[in-house]
PDB file of C-alpha atoms and ligand atoms in Angstrom:
ATOM      1  CA  MET A   1      23.096 125.511  20.292  1.00  0.00           C
ATOM      2  CA  ASP A   2      21.790 123.207  23.003  1.00  0.00           C
ATOM      3  CA  LEU A   3      21.383 119.509  22.073  1.00  0.00           C
ATOM      4  CA  PHE A   4      17.591 119.506  22.382  1.00  0.00           C
ATOM      5  CA  GLU A   5      17.324 122.627  20.232  1.00  0.00           C
ATOM      6  CA  ALA A   6      19.483 120.951  17.566  1.00  0.00           C
ATOM      7  CA  ILE A   7      17.249 117.851  17.687  1.00  0.00           C
ATOM      8  CA  GLU A   8      14.185 120.055  17.169  1.00  0.00           C
ATOM      9  CA  LYS A   9      15.753 122.332  14.542  1.00  0.00           C
ATOM     10  CA  ARG A  10      17.376 119.634  12.398  1.00  0.00           C
ATOM     11  CA  ALA A  11      15.388 119.155   9.218  1.00  0.00           C
ATOM     12  CA  SER A  12      16.148 117.793   5.785  1.00  0.00           C
ATOM     13  CA  VAL A  13      17.169 120.723   3.601  1.00  0.00           C
ATOM     14  CA  ARG A  14      17.873 119.963  -0.052  1.00  0.00           C
ATOM     15  CA  THR A  15      18.718 123.376  -1.579  1.00  0.00           C
ATOM     16  CA  TYR A  16      21.417 125.623  -0.174  1.00  0.00           C
ATOM     17  CA  ASP A  17      22.938 129.071  -0.425  1.00  0.00           C
ATOM     18  CA  ALA A  18      26.725 129.194  -0.663  1.00  0.00           C
ATOM     19  CA  VAL A  19      28.466 129.523   2.680  1.00  0.00           C
ATOM     20  CA  ASP A  20      32.045 129.311   3.866  1.00  0.00           C
ATOM     21  CA  VAL A  21      32.422 126.129   5.927  1.00  0.00           C
ATOM     22  CA  PRO A  22      35.731 126.499   7.774  1.00  0.00           C
ATOM     23  CA  GLU A  23      37.968 123.445   8.125  1.00  0.00           C
ATOM     24  CA  ALA A  24      37.489 123.636  11.922  1.00  0.00           C
ATOM     25  CA  ASP A  25      33.730 123.136  11.493  1.00  0.00           C
ATOM     26  CA  LEU A  26      34.223 120.241   9.059  1.00  0.00           C
ATOM     27  CA  LEU A  27      36.531 118.582  11.594  1.00  0.00           C
ATOM     28  CA  LYS A  28      33.995 119.147  14.403  1.00  0.00           C
ATOM     29  CA  ILE A  29      31.308 117.476  12.292  1.00  0.00           C
ATOM     30  CA  ALA A  30      33.566 114.526  11.403  1.00  0.00           C
ATOM     31  CA  ASP A  31      34.559 114.192  15.062  1.00  0.00           C
ATOM     32  CA  ALA A  32      30.880 113.989  16.045  1.00  0.00           C
ATOM     33  CA  GLY A  33      30.661 111.020  13.643  1.00  0.00           C
ATOM     34  CA  ARG A  34      33.786 109.424  15.129  1.00  0.00           C
ATOM     35  CA  ARG A  35      32.285 109.671  18.630  1.00  0.00           C
ATOM     36  CA  ALA A  36      29.105 107.778  17.753  1.00  0.00           C
ATOM     37  CA  PRO A  37      28.739 104.335  19.307  1.00  0.00           C
ATOM     38  CA  SER A  38      29.582 101.250  17.222  1.00  0.00           C
ATOM     39  CA  GLY A  39      28.732  97.590  17.771  1.00  0.00           C
ATOM     40  CA  ALA A  40      31.419  96.039  20.032  1.00  0.00           C
ATOM     41  CA  ASN A  41      33.352  99.281  19.404  1.00  0.00           C
ATOM     42  CA  ARG A  42      34.655  97.779  16.144  1.00  0.00           C
ATOM     43  CA  GLN A  43      34.616 101.224  14.473  1.00  0.00           C
ATOM     44  CA  PRO A  44      34.220 100.097  10.850  1.00  0.00           C
ATOM     45  CA  LEU A  45      33.757 103.641   9.524  1.00  0.00           C
ATOM     46  CA  GLN A  46      35.840 106.220   7.738  1.00  0.00           C
ATOM     47  CA  PHE A  47      34.758 109.666   6.581  1.00  0.00           C
ATOM     48  CA  ILE A  48      35.546 111.680   3.443  1.00  0.00           C
ATOM     49  CA  ILE A  49      35.353 115.478   3.553  1.00  0.00           C
ATOM     50  CA  ILE A  50      34.452 116.861   0.124  1.00  0.00           C
ATOM     51  CA  THR A  51      34.959 120.540  -0.663  1.00  0.00           C
ATOM     52  CA  ARG A  52      36.046 120.554  -4.324  1.00  0.00           C
ATOM     53  CA  ALA A  53      33.402 122.284  -6.422  1.00  0.00           C
ATOM     54  CA  GLU A  54      33.841 119.868  -9.354  1.00  0.00           C
ATOM     55  CA  THR A  55      33.270 116.839  -7.094  1.00  0.00           C
ATOM     56  CA  LEU A  56      30.145 118.398  -5.581  1.00  0.00           C
ATOM     57  CA  LYS A  57      28.897 119.188  -9.103  1.00  0.00           C
ATOM     58  CA  ALA A  58      29.501 115.589 -10.187  1.00  0.00           C
ATOM     59  CA  LEU A  59      27.473 114.326  -7.201  1.00  0.00           C
ATOM     60  CA  ASP A  60      24.530 116.237  -8.671  1.00  0.00           C
ATOM     61  CA  ARG A  61      23.948 112.952 -10.571  1.00  0.00           C
ATOM     62  CA  LEU A  62      22.675 111.473  -7.264  1.00  0.00           C
ATOM     63  CA  GLN A  63      20.483 114.420  -6.378  1.00  0.00           C
ATOM     64  CA  ALA A  64      20.508 118.145  -7.054  1.00  0.00           C
ATOM     65  CA  SER A  65      21.326 119.029  -3.417  1.00  0.00           C
ATOM     66  CA  PHE A  66      25.054 118.557  -4.040  1.00  0.00           C
ATOM     67  CA  ALA A  67      25.172 121.166  -6.804  1.00  0.00           C
ATOM     68  CA  THR A  68      24.322 123.915  -4.301  1.00  0.00           C
ATOM     69  CA  ALA A  69      26.170 122.426  -1.302  1.00  0.00           C
ATOM     70  CA  SER A  70      29.357 124.111  -0.098  1.00  0.00           C
ATOM     71  CA  ALA A  71      30.792 120.852   1.247  1.00  0.00           C
ATOM     72  CA  ALA A  72      29.798 117.264   1.941  1.00  0.00           C
ATOM     73  CA  ILE A  73      30.847 114.351   4.115  1.00  0.00           C
ATOM     74  CA  GLY A  74      30.781 110.754   2.941  1.00  0.00           C
ATOM     75  CA  ILE A  75      30.475 107.792   5.312  1.00  0.00           C
ATOM     76  CA  VAL A  76      32.498 104.759   4.234  1.00  0.00           C
ATOM     77  CA  ALA A  77      31.954 101.430   6.006  1.00  0.00           C
ATOM     78  CA  ASP A  78      33.929  98.208   5.939  1.00  0.00           C
ATOM     79  CA  PRO A  79      31.459  95.285   6.240  1.00  0.00           C
ATOM     80  CA  GLN A  80      34.435  92.964   6.913  1.00  0.00           C
ATOM     81  CA  VAL A  81      35.214  94.812  10.136  1.00  0.00           C
ATOM     82  CA  SER A  82      31.742  94.610  11.666  1.00  0.00           C
ATOM     83  CA  ARG A  83      28.384  92.998  10.946  1.00  0.00           C
ATOM     84  CA  TRP A  84      26.790  96.134  12.453  1.00  0.00           C
ATOM     85  CA  TRP A  85      28.334  98.478   9.911  1.00  0.00           C
ATOM     86  CA  LEU A  86      24.956  99.824   8.761  1.00  0.00           C
ATOM     87  CA  GLU A  87      23.755 100.585  12.299  1.00  0.00           C
ATOM     88  CA  ASP A  88      27.134 102.167  13.039  1.00  0.00           C
ATOM     89  CA  ALA A  89      26.947 104.314   9.906  1.00  0.00           C
ATOM     90  CA  SER A  90      23.429 105.407  10.877  1.00  0.00           C
ATOM     91  CA  ALA A  91      24.522 106.406  14.392  1.00  0.00           C
ATOM     92  CA  ALA A  92      27.439 108.396  12.950  1.00  0.00           C
ATOM     93  CA  ALA A  93      25.162 110.060  10.388  1.00  0.00           C
ATOM     94  CA  GLU A  94      22.713 111.265  13.032  1.00  0.00           C
ATOM     95  CA  ASN A  95      25.538 112.557  15.261  1.00  0.00           C
ATOM     96  CA  MET A  96      26.912 114.482  12.281  1.00  0.00           C
ATOM     97  CA  LEU A  97      23.484 115.830  11.266  1.00  0.00           C
ATOM     98  CA  LEU A  98      22.994 117.178  14.796  1.00  0.00           C
ATOM     99  CA  ALA A  99      26.480 118.715  14.767  1.00  0.00           C
ATOM    100  CA  ILE A 100      25.737 120.324  11.379  1.00  0.00           C
ATOM    101  CA  ALA A 101      22.479 121.776  12.763  1.00  0.00           C
ATOM    102  CA  ALA A 102      24.154 122.943  15.990  1.00  0.00           C
ATOM    103  CA  LEU A 103      26.782 124.787  13.940  1.00  0.00           C
ATOM    104  CA  GLY A 104      24.045 126.598  11.986  1.00  0.00           C
ATOM    105  CA  TYR A 105      24.323 124.692   8.700  1.00  0.00           C
ATOM    106  CA  ALA A 106      21.786 122.505   6.951  1.00  0.00           C
ATOM    107  CA  SER A 107      22.007 119.034   5.452  1.00  0.00           C
ATOM    108  CA  VAL A 108      20.066 115.950   4.465  1.00  0.00           C
ATOM    109  CA  TRP A 109      20.734 112.220   4.926  1.00  0.00           C
ATOM    110  CA  VAL A 110      21.437 111.003   1.367  1.00  0.00           C
ATOM    111  CA  GLU A 111      21.236 107.229   1.123  1.00  0.00           C
ATOM    112  CA  GLY A 112      18.246 106.366  -1.051  1.00  0.00           C
ATOM    113  CA  THR A 113      19.580 108.201  -4.093  1.00  0.00           C
ATOM    114  CA  LEU A 114      23.169 107.097  -3.348  1.00  0.00           C
ATOM    115  CA  ILE A 115      22.440 103.349  -3.340  1.00  0.00           C
ATOM    116  CA  LYS A 116      21.468 103.446  -7.029  1.00  0.00           C
ATOM    117  CA  GLU A 117      24.657 105.326  -7.920  1.00  0.00           C
ATOM    118  CA  GLU A 118      27.044 103.831  -5.369  1.00  0.00           C
ATOM    119  CA  ASP A 119      29.513 102.500  -7.952  1.00  0.00           C
ATOM    120  CA  PHE A 120      29.673 105.882  -9.678  1.00  0.00           C
ATOM    121  CA  ALA A 121      30.122 107.749  -6.361  1.00  0.00           C
ATOM    122  CA  LYS A 122      32.741 105.260  -5.092  1.00  0.00           C
ATOM    123  CA  GLU A 123      34.797 105.710  -8.238  1.00  0.00           C
ATOM    124  CA  LEU A 124      34.454 109.500  -8.052  1.00  0.00           C
ATOM    125  CA  LEU A 125      35.690 109.505  -4.433  1.00  0.00           C
ATOM    126  CA  GLY A 126      38.257 106.714  -4.870  1.00  0.00           C
ATOM    127  CA  VAL A 127      36.583 104.365  -2.370  1.00  0.00           C
ATOM    128  CA  PRO A 128      38.014 100.805  -2.592  1.00  0.00           C
ATOM    129  CA  ASP A 129      35.728  98.084  -4.023  1.00  0.00           C
ATOM    130  CA  SER A 130      35.681  96.159  -0.730  1.00  0.00           C
ATOM    131  CA  LYS A 131      34.110  99.051   1.194  1.00  0.00           C
ATOM    132  CA  ARG A 132      30.623 100.589   1.077  1.00  0.00           C
ATOM    133  CA  LEU A 133      29.913 104.267   0.511  1.00  0.00           C
ATOM    134  CA  ILE A 134      26.624 104.226   2.339  1.00  0.00           C
ATOM    135  CA  ILE A 135      25.633 107.785   3.302  1.00  0.00           C
ATOM    136  CA  LEU A 136      26.516 111.263   2.032  1.00  0.00           C
ATOM    137  CA  LEU A 137      25.703 114.474   3.890  1.00  0.00           C
ATOM    138  CA  PRO A 138      25.718 117.672   1.808  1.00  0.00           C
ATOM    139  CA  ILE A 139      26.434 120.778   3.898  1.00  0.00           C
ATOM    140  CA  GLY A 140      25.273 124.309   3.146  1.00  0.00           C
ATOM    141  CA  LYS A 141      23.224 127.219   4.383  1.00  0.00           C
ATOM    142  CA  ALA A 142      19.477 126.646   4.140  1.00  0.00           C
ATOM    143  CA  SER A 143      18.159 128.832   1.328  1.00  0.00           C
ATOM    144  CA  GLN A 144      14.871 129.066   3.201  1.00  0.00           C
ATOM    145  CA  GLU A 145      13.618 128.106   6.621  1.00  0.00           C
ATOM    146  CA  THR A 146      12.602 124.462   6.496  1.00  0.00           C
ATOM    147  CA  PRO A 147      10.571 122.825   9.231  1.00  0.00           C
ATOM    148  CA  GLN A 148      11.109 119.203  10.156  1.00  0.00           C
ATOM    149  CA  ALA A 149       8.692 116.903   8.337  1.00  0.00           C
ATOM    150  CA  ASP A 150       5.535 115.969  10.245  1.00  0.00           C
ATOM    151  CA  ARG A 151       5.913 113.413  12.999  1.00  0.00           C
ATOM    152  CA  LYS A 152       3.350 111.142  14.592  1.00  0.00           C
ATOM    153  CA  PRO A 153       2.400 112.617  17.959  1.00  0.00           C
ATOM    154  CA  LEU A 154       4.232 111.085  20.931  1.00  0.00           C
ATOM    155  CA  GLU A 155       0.897 110.000  22.483  1.00  0.00           C
ATOM    156  CA  GLU A 156       0.325 107.806  19.427  1.00  0.00           C
ATOM    157  CA  ILE A 157       3.603 105.877  19.657  1.00  0.00           C
ATOM    158  CA  LEU A 158       4.390 105.874  23.375  1.00  0.00           C
ATOM    159  CA  TRP A 159       3.321 103.187  25.829  1.00  0.00           C
ATOM    160  CA  ARG A 160       3.996 102.847  29.533  1.00  0.00           C
ATOM    161  CA  GLU A 161       5.406  99.693  31.109  1.00  0.00           C
ATOM    162  CA  THR A 162       3.745  97.313  28.617  1.00  0.00           C
ATOM    163  CA  TYR A 163       2.899  97.640  24.959  1.00  0.00           C
ATOM    164  CA  GLY A 164      -0.569  99.097  24.492  1.00  0.00           C
ATOM    165  CA  SER A 165      -0.796 100.578  28.010  1.00  0.00           C
ATOM    166  CA  ARG A 166      -1.163 104.265  28.638  1.00  0.00           C
TER     167      ARG A 166
HETATM  168  C1  LIG B   1      17.821 105.854   5.699  1.00  0.00           C
HETATM  169  C2  LIG B   1      17.490 107.200   5.133  1.00  0.00           C
HETATM  170  C3  LIG B   1      17.694 107.439   3.776  1.00  0.00           C
HETATM  171  C4  LIG B   1      17.407 108.701   3.251  1.00  0.00           C
HETATM  172  N1  LIG B   1      17.719 108.954   1.944  1.00  0.00           N
HETATM  173  C5  LIG B   1      17.444 110.170   1.426  1.00  0.00           C
HETATM  174  C6  LIG B   1      17.839 110.486   0.091  1.00  0.00           C
HETATM  175  O1  LIG B   1      18.449 109.695  -0.608  1.00  0.00           O
HETATM  176  N2  LIG B   1      17.559 111.729  -0.374  1.00  0.00           N
HETATM  177  C7  LIG B   1      16.903 112.672   0.383  1.00  0.00           C
HETATM  178  O2  LIG B   1      16.683 113.780  -0.107  1.00  0.00           O
HETATM  179  N3  LIG B   1      16.524 112.401   1.655  1.00  0.00           N
HETATM  180  C8  LIG B   1      16.790 111.192   2.199  1.00  0.00           C
HETATM  181  N4  LIG B   1      16.492 110.918   3.507  1.00  0.00           N
HETATM  182  C9  LIG B   1      15.849 111.971   4.336  1.00  0.00           C
HETATM  183  C10 LIG B   1      14.388 111.652   4.683  1.00  0.00           C
HETATM  184  O3  LIG B   1      13.593 111.760   3.523  1.00  0.00           O
HETATM  185  C11 LIG B   1      13.926 112.639   5.785  1.00  0.00           C
HETATM  186  O4  LIG B   1      14.735 112.490   6.924  1.00  0.00           O
HETATM  187  C12 LIG B   1      12.465 112.390   6.161  1.00  0.00           C
HETATM  188  O5  LIG B   1      11.617 112.712   5.077  1.00  0.00           O
HETATM  189  C13 LIG B   1      12.035 113.229   7.375  1.00  0.00           C
HETATM  190  O6  LIG B   1      12.286 114.592   7.152  1.00  0.00           O
HETATM  191  P1  LIG B   1      13.152 115.457   8.176  1.00  0.00           P
HETATM  192  O7  LIG B   1      14.567 114.942   8.089  1.00  0.00           O
HETATM  193  O8  LIG B   1      13.033 116.882   7.709  1.00  0.00           O
HETATM  194  O9  LIG B   1      12.599 115.272   9.536  1.00  0.00           O
HETATM  195  C14 LIG B   1      16.829 109.708   4.076  1.00  0.00           C
HETATM  196  C15 LIG B   1      16.660 109.453   5.438  1.00  0.00           C
HETATM  197  C16 LIG B   1      17.000 108.237   5.969  1.00  0.00           C
HETATM  198  C17 LIG B   1      16.870 108.033   7.463  1.00  0.00           C
END
């Protein structure tokens, strides 16, 4: 799938049908995260591939999406390595979401429901206390076609040369 098609097709999907996600695809997705830019190229991130059914079931405590996901990827950041760890994690997450869409799978950026349960999820995944488990991406096959949520029209948010000028 072409990049612009993936950007248009990517949408938050929260319920999945079971699908086989080959290791090669999981590695492609993780590599897309690795290739994202990071502040001063400090690269404070690590990724966790999750495929065990019991771990995915346990993550249901964050949100139900994980119970139907066939796999997931966790983004772990070390705030001691870079002050831009959150921006870096966000760039990696979007790269991975586009890779997931391009490969024909569906996902959703899970951060809001993770923050409240970060200690639980860190313990479940063995993440050291000093690091942050900031974003999780469930991966599955969309159980129904899901359009991207509504966006403000470009004309409403786009200016030319100076703010406020069309
Ligand atoms: C920082 C951030 C945190 C998010 N956290 C969650 C979350 O915890 N659970 C969830 O279901 N969706 C979460 N989302 C997904 C957004 O709700 C979703 O991207 C937004 O509603 C737009 O929908 P779309 O992705 O289909 O375009 C998050 C997105 C971002 C960027």
